[in-house]
Short mmCIF file of C-alpha atoms in Angstrom, two decimals:
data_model
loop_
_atom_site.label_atom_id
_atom_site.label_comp_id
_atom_site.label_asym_id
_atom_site.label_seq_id
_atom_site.Cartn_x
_atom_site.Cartn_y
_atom_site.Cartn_z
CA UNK A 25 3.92 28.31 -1.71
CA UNK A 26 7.27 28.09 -0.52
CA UNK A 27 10.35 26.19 -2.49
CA UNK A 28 12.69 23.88 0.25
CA UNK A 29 15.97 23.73 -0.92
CA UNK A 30 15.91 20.62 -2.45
CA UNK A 31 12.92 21.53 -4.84
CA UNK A 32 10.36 20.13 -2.59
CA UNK A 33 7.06 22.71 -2.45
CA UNK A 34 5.66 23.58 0.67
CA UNK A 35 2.64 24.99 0.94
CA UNK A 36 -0.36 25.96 3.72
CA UNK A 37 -4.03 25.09 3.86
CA UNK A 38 -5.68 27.43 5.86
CA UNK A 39 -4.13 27.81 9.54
CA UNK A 40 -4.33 23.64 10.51
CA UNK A 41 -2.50 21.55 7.72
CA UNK A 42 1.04 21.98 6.02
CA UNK A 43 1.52 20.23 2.68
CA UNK A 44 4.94 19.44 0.74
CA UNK A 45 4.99 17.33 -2.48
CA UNK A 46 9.00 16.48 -3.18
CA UNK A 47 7.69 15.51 -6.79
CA UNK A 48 5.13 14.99 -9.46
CA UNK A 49 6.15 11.27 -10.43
CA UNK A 50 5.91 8.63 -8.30
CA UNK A 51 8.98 6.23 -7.70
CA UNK A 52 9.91 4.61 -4.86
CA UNK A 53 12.93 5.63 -3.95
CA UNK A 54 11.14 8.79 -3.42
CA UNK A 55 8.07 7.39 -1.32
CA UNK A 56 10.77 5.83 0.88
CA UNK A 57 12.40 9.02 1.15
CA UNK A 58 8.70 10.54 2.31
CA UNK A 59 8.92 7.56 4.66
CA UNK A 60 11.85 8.80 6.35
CA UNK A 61 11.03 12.26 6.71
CA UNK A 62 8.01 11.32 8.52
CA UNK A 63 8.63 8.80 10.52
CA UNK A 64 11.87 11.47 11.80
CA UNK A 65 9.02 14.25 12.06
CA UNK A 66 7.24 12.05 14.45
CA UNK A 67 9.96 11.35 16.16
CA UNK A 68 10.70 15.45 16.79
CA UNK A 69 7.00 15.21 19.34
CA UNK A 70 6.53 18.65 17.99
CA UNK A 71 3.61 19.94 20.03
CA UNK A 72 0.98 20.89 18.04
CA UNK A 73 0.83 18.44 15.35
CA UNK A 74 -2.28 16.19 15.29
CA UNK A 75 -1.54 13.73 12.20
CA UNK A 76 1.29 12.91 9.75
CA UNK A 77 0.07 11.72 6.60
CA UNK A 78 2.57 10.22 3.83
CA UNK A 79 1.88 9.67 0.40
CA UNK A 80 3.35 8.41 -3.01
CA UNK A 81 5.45 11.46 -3.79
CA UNK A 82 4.03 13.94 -0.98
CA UNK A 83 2.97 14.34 2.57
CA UNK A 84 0.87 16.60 4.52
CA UNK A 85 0.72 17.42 8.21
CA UNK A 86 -2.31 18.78 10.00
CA UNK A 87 -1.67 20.77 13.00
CA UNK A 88 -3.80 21.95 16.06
CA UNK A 89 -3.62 25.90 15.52
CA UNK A 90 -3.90 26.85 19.28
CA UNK A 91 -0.71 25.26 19.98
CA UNK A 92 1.70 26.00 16.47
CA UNK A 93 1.66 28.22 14.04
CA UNK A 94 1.92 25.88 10.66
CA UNK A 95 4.85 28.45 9.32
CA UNK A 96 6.92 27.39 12.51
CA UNK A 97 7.13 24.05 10.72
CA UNK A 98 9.59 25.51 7.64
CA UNK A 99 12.55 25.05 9.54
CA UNK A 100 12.15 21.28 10.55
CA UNK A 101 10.81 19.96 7.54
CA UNK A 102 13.48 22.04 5.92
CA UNK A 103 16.38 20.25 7.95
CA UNK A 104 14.87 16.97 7.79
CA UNK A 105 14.65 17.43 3.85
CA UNK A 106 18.76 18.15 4.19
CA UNK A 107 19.25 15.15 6.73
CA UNK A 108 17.49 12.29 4.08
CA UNK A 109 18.68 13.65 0.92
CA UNK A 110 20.30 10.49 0.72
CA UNK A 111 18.27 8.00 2.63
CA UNK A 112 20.25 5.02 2.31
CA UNK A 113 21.38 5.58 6.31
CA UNK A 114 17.32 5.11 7.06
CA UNK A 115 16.74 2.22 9.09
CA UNK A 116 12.82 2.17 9.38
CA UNK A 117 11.22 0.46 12.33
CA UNK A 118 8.59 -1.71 10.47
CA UNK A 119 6.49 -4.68 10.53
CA UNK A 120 5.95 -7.81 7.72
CA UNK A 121 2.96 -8.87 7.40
CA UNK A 122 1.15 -11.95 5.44
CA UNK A 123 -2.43 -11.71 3.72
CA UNK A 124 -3.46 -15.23 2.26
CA UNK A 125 -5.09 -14.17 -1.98
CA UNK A 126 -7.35 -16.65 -4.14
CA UNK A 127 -5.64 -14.91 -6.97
CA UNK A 128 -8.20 -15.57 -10.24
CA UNK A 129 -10.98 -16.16 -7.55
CA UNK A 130 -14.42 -16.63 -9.41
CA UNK A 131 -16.30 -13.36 -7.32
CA UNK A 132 -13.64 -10.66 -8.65
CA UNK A 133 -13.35 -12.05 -12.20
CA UNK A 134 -17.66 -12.33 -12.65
CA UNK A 135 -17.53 -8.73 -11.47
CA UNK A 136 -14.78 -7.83 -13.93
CA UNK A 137 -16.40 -9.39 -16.61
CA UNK A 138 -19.56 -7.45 -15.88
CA UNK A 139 -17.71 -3.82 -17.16
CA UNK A 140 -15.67 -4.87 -20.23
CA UNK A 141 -17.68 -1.38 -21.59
CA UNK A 142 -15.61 0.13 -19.00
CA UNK A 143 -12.06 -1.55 -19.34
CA UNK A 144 -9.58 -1.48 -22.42
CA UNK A 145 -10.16 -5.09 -22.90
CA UNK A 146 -13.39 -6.27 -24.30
CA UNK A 147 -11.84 -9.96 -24.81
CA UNK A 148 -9.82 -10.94 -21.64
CA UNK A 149 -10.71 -10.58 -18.26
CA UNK A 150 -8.12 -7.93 -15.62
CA UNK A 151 -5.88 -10.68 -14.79
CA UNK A 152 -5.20 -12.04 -18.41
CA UNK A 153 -5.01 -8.23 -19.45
CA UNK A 154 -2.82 -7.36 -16.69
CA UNK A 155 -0.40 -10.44 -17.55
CA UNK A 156 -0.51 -10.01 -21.73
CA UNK A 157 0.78 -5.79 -20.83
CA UNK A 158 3.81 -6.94 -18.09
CA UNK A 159 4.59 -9.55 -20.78
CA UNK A 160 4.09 -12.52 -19.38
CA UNK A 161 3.11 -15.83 -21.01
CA UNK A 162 0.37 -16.86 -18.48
CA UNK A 163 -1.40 -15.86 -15.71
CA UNK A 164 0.67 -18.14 -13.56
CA UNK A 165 3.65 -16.28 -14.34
CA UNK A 166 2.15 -13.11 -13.92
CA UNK A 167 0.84 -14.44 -10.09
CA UNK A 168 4.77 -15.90 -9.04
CA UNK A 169 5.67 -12.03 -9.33
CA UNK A 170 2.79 -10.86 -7.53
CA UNK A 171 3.71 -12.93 -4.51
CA UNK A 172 7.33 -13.47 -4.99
CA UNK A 173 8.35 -9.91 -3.34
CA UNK A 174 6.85 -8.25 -1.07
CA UNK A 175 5.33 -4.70 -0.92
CA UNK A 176 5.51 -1.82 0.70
CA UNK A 177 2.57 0.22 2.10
CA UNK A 178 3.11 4.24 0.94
CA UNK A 179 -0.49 5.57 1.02
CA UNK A 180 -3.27 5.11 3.28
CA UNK A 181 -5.90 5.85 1.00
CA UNK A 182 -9.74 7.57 1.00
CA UNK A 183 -11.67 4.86 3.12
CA UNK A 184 -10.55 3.23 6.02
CA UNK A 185 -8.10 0.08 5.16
CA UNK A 186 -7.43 0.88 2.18
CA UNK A 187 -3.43 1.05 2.01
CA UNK A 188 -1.61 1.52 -1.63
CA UNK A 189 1.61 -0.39 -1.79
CA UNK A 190 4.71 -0.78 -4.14
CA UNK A 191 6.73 -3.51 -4.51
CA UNK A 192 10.05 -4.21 -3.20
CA UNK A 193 11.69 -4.35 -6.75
CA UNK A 194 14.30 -2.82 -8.95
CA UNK A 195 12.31 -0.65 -11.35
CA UNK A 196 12.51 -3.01 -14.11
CA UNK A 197 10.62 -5.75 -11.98
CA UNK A 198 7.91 -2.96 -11.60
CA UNK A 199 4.15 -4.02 -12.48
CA UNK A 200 2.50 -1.86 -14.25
CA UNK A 201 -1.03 -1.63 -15.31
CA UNK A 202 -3.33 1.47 -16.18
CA UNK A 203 -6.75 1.86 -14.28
CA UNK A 204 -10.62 1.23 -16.26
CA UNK A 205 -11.08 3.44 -18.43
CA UNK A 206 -14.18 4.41 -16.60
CA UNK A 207 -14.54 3.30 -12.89
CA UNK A 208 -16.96 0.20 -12.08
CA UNK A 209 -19.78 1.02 -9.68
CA UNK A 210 -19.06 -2.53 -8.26
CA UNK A 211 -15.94 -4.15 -6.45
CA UNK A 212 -16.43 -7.09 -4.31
CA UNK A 213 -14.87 -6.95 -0.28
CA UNK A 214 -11.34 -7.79 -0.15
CA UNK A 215 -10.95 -7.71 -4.10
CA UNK A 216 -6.99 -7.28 -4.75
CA UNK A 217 -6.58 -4.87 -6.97
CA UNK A 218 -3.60 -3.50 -9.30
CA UNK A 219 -3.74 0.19 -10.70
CA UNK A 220 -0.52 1.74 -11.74
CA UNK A 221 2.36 0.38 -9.89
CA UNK A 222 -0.01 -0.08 -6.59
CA UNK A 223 -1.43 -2.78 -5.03
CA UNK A 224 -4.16 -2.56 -3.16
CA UNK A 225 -6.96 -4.37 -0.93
CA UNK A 226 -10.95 -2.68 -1.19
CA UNK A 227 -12.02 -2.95 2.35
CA UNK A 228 -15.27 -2.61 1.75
CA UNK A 229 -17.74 -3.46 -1.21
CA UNK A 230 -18.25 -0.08 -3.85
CA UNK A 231 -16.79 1.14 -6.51
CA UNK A 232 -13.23 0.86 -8.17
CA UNK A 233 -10.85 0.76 -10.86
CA UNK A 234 -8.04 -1.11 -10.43
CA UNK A 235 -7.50 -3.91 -12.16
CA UNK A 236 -9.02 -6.88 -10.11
CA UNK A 237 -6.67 -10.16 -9.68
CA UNK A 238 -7.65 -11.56 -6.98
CA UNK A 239 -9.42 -11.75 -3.42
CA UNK A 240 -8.12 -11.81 0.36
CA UNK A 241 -9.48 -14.26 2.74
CA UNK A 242 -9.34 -12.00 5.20
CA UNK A 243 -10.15 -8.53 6.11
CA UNK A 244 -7.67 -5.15 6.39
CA UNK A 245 -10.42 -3.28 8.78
CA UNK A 246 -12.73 -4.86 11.20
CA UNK A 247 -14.85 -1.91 12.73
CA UNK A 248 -16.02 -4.47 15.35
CA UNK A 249 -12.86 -5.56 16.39
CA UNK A 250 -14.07 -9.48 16.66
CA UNK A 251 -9.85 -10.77 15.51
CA UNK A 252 -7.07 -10.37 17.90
CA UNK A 253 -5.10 -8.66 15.36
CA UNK A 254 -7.55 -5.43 15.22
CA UNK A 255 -8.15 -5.16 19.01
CA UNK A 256 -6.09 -1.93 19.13
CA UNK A 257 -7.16 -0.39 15.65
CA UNK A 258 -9.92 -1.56 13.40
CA UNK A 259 -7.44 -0.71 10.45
CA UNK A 260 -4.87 -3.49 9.82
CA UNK A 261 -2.26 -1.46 7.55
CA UNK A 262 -0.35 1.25 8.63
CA UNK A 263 2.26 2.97 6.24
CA UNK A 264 5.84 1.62 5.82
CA UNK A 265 4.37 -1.74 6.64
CA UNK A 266 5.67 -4.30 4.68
CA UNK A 267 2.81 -6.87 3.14
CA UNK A 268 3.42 -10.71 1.38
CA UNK A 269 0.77 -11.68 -0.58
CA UNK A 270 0.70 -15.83 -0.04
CA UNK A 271 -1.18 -17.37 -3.04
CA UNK A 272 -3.74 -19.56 -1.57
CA UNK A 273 -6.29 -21.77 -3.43
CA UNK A 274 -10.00 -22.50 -3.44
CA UNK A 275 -10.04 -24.99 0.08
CA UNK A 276 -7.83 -23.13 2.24
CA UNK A 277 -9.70 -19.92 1.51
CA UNK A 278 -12.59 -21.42 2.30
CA UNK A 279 -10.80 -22.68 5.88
CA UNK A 280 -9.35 -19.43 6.21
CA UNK A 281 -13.28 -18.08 5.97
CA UNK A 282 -14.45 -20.01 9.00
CA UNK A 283 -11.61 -19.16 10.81
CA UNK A 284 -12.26 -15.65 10.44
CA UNK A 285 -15.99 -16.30 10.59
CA UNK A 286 -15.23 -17.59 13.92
CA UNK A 287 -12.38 -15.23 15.52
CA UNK A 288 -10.15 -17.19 15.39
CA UNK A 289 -7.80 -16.07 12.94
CA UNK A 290 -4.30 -14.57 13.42
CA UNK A 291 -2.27 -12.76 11.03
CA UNK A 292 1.73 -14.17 10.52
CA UNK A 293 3.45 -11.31 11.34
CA UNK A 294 7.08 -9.50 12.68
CA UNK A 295 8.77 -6.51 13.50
CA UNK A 296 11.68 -6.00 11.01
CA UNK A 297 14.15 -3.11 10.89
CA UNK A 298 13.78 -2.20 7.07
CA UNK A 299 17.06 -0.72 6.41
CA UNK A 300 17.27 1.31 2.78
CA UNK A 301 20.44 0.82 2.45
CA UNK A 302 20.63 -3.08 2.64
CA UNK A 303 17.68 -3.09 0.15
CA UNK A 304 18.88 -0.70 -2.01
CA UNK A 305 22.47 -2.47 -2.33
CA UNK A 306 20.80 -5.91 -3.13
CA UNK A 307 16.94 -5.68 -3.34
CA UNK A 308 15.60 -9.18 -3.99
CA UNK A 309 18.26 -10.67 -1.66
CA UNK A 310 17.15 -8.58 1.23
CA UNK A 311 13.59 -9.28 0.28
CA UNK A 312 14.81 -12.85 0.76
CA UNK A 313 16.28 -12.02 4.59
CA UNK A 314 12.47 -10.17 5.56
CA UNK A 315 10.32 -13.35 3.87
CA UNK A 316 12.71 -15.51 6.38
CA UNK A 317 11.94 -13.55 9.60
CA UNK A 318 8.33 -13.80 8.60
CA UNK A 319 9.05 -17.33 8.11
CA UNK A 320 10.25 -17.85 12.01
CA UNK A 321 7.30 -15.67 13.40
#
């Protein structure tokens, strides 16, 4: 293991992938930071490296051994480290994206209900538990600050699609909510789910345990590639893309169904520059300017 100057750890696995963690909490100040550094590694087109992958407070690069040594690396990462010690200069080149929810949809809430053994609630279901711990008065309240900011995508997690995002808040405005106690061995497709403070969508039906709250209408990987938006990659997410959940109800998930069903479906989406500065400065106004260019797309 080798110490970077600004107390990151850096450290090898085997002769193909280079690992750093710059902490052991998770904020996200620092996953933006991690954002930085990687998207400026990237932009280096060191030969040799095969895959950046950034995390919640680390990142690891795997490298093609034949063409660079993984020690060669050091130097870089250890300038890069110097150049975003202060990131509020980072202007990342980003997307916002919209994902209609059925938040309190009747498929995640029977399967919630089905592992109270598992959860610290035996009485309320994961949205009214979830709401009573943030201290809100209803579940309504709980679902405006869901959807009212957006989120950031800072992990792309162990199966394909599944992205782990924080929200574009001050860290008082941060929801919070521990996983089951015990993971189910069921989560519906597209289930919503809140663990710690990450949101997340399960691509695929298995197991889980975040706290459910909701469903998407539609999907964040499409192997077969039927909807425009996954014609070049069957993953929709991609880290340091920006998500808005849009509360949707019963009818219009149901419309948003058969247009999916059908192909026909298009995300609302648009490139923003995400500058950290701006955001940092004022953070719910600048959410404000990014909701309004996903408004004109």
């Amino acid at each position: 293991m080798i110490d970077i100057p600004d107390g990151s750890r850096l450290s090898f696995g085997g002769e193909e992938f280079v690992f750093v963690e710059l902490t052991e909490h998770m904020s996200l100040s620092g996953a933006l930071r991690i954002q930085a550094i990687t998207e400026a590694l990237a932009e280096l087109g060191i030969d040799g490296i095969i895959d950046i992958c950034p995390s919640n407070a680390s990142y690891m690069v795997r490298i093609d051994p034949d063409r660079c040594d993984p020690r060669s690396l050091r130097e870089p990462l250890v300038d890069l480290h110097r150049r975003f010690v202060d990131t509020t200069d980072v202007v990342l080149s980003t997307e916002i994206l919209e994902v209609p929810i059925f938040y309190d949809d009747p498929w995640t809430t029977e399967t919630a209900m089905r592992f109270r053994d598992r959860h610290q609630s035996r009485s309320e279901n994961d949205l009214e538990y979830i709401t009573r711990i943030n201290g809100f008065d209803s579940t309504d309240e709980f679902v405006t600050a869901h959807c009212g900011n957006p989120f950031i995508v800072t992990f792309m997690c162990f199966v394909p699609g599944n992205a782990e995002s924080m929200q574009l808040v001050p860290d008082a405005m941060q929801l919070q909510a521990p996983k089951y106690v015990r993971p189910r061995t069921d989560t519906p497709e597209r289930a919503l789910g809140h663990g710690g403070a990450f949101a997340t969508i399960y691509p695929a039906r298995g197991a889980g345990g975040y706290q459910l709250i909701g469903r998407a209408a539609t999907p964040v990987f499409d192997l077969s590639r039927r909807l425009p938006d996954f014609t070049d990659d069957p993953v929709l997410a991609k880290a340091g893309m920006i998500v808005k959940y849009r509360r949707i109800h019963h009818d219009e998930y149901d419309a948003i169904r058969d247009e999916v069903g059908i192909g026909a479906y298009r995300y609302r989406r648009a490139p923003v520059q995400f500058g950290l500065a701006g955001f940092f400065a004022d953070p719910l106004s600048y959410n404000a300017s990014l909701l309004r260019e996903l408004a004109d797309a």
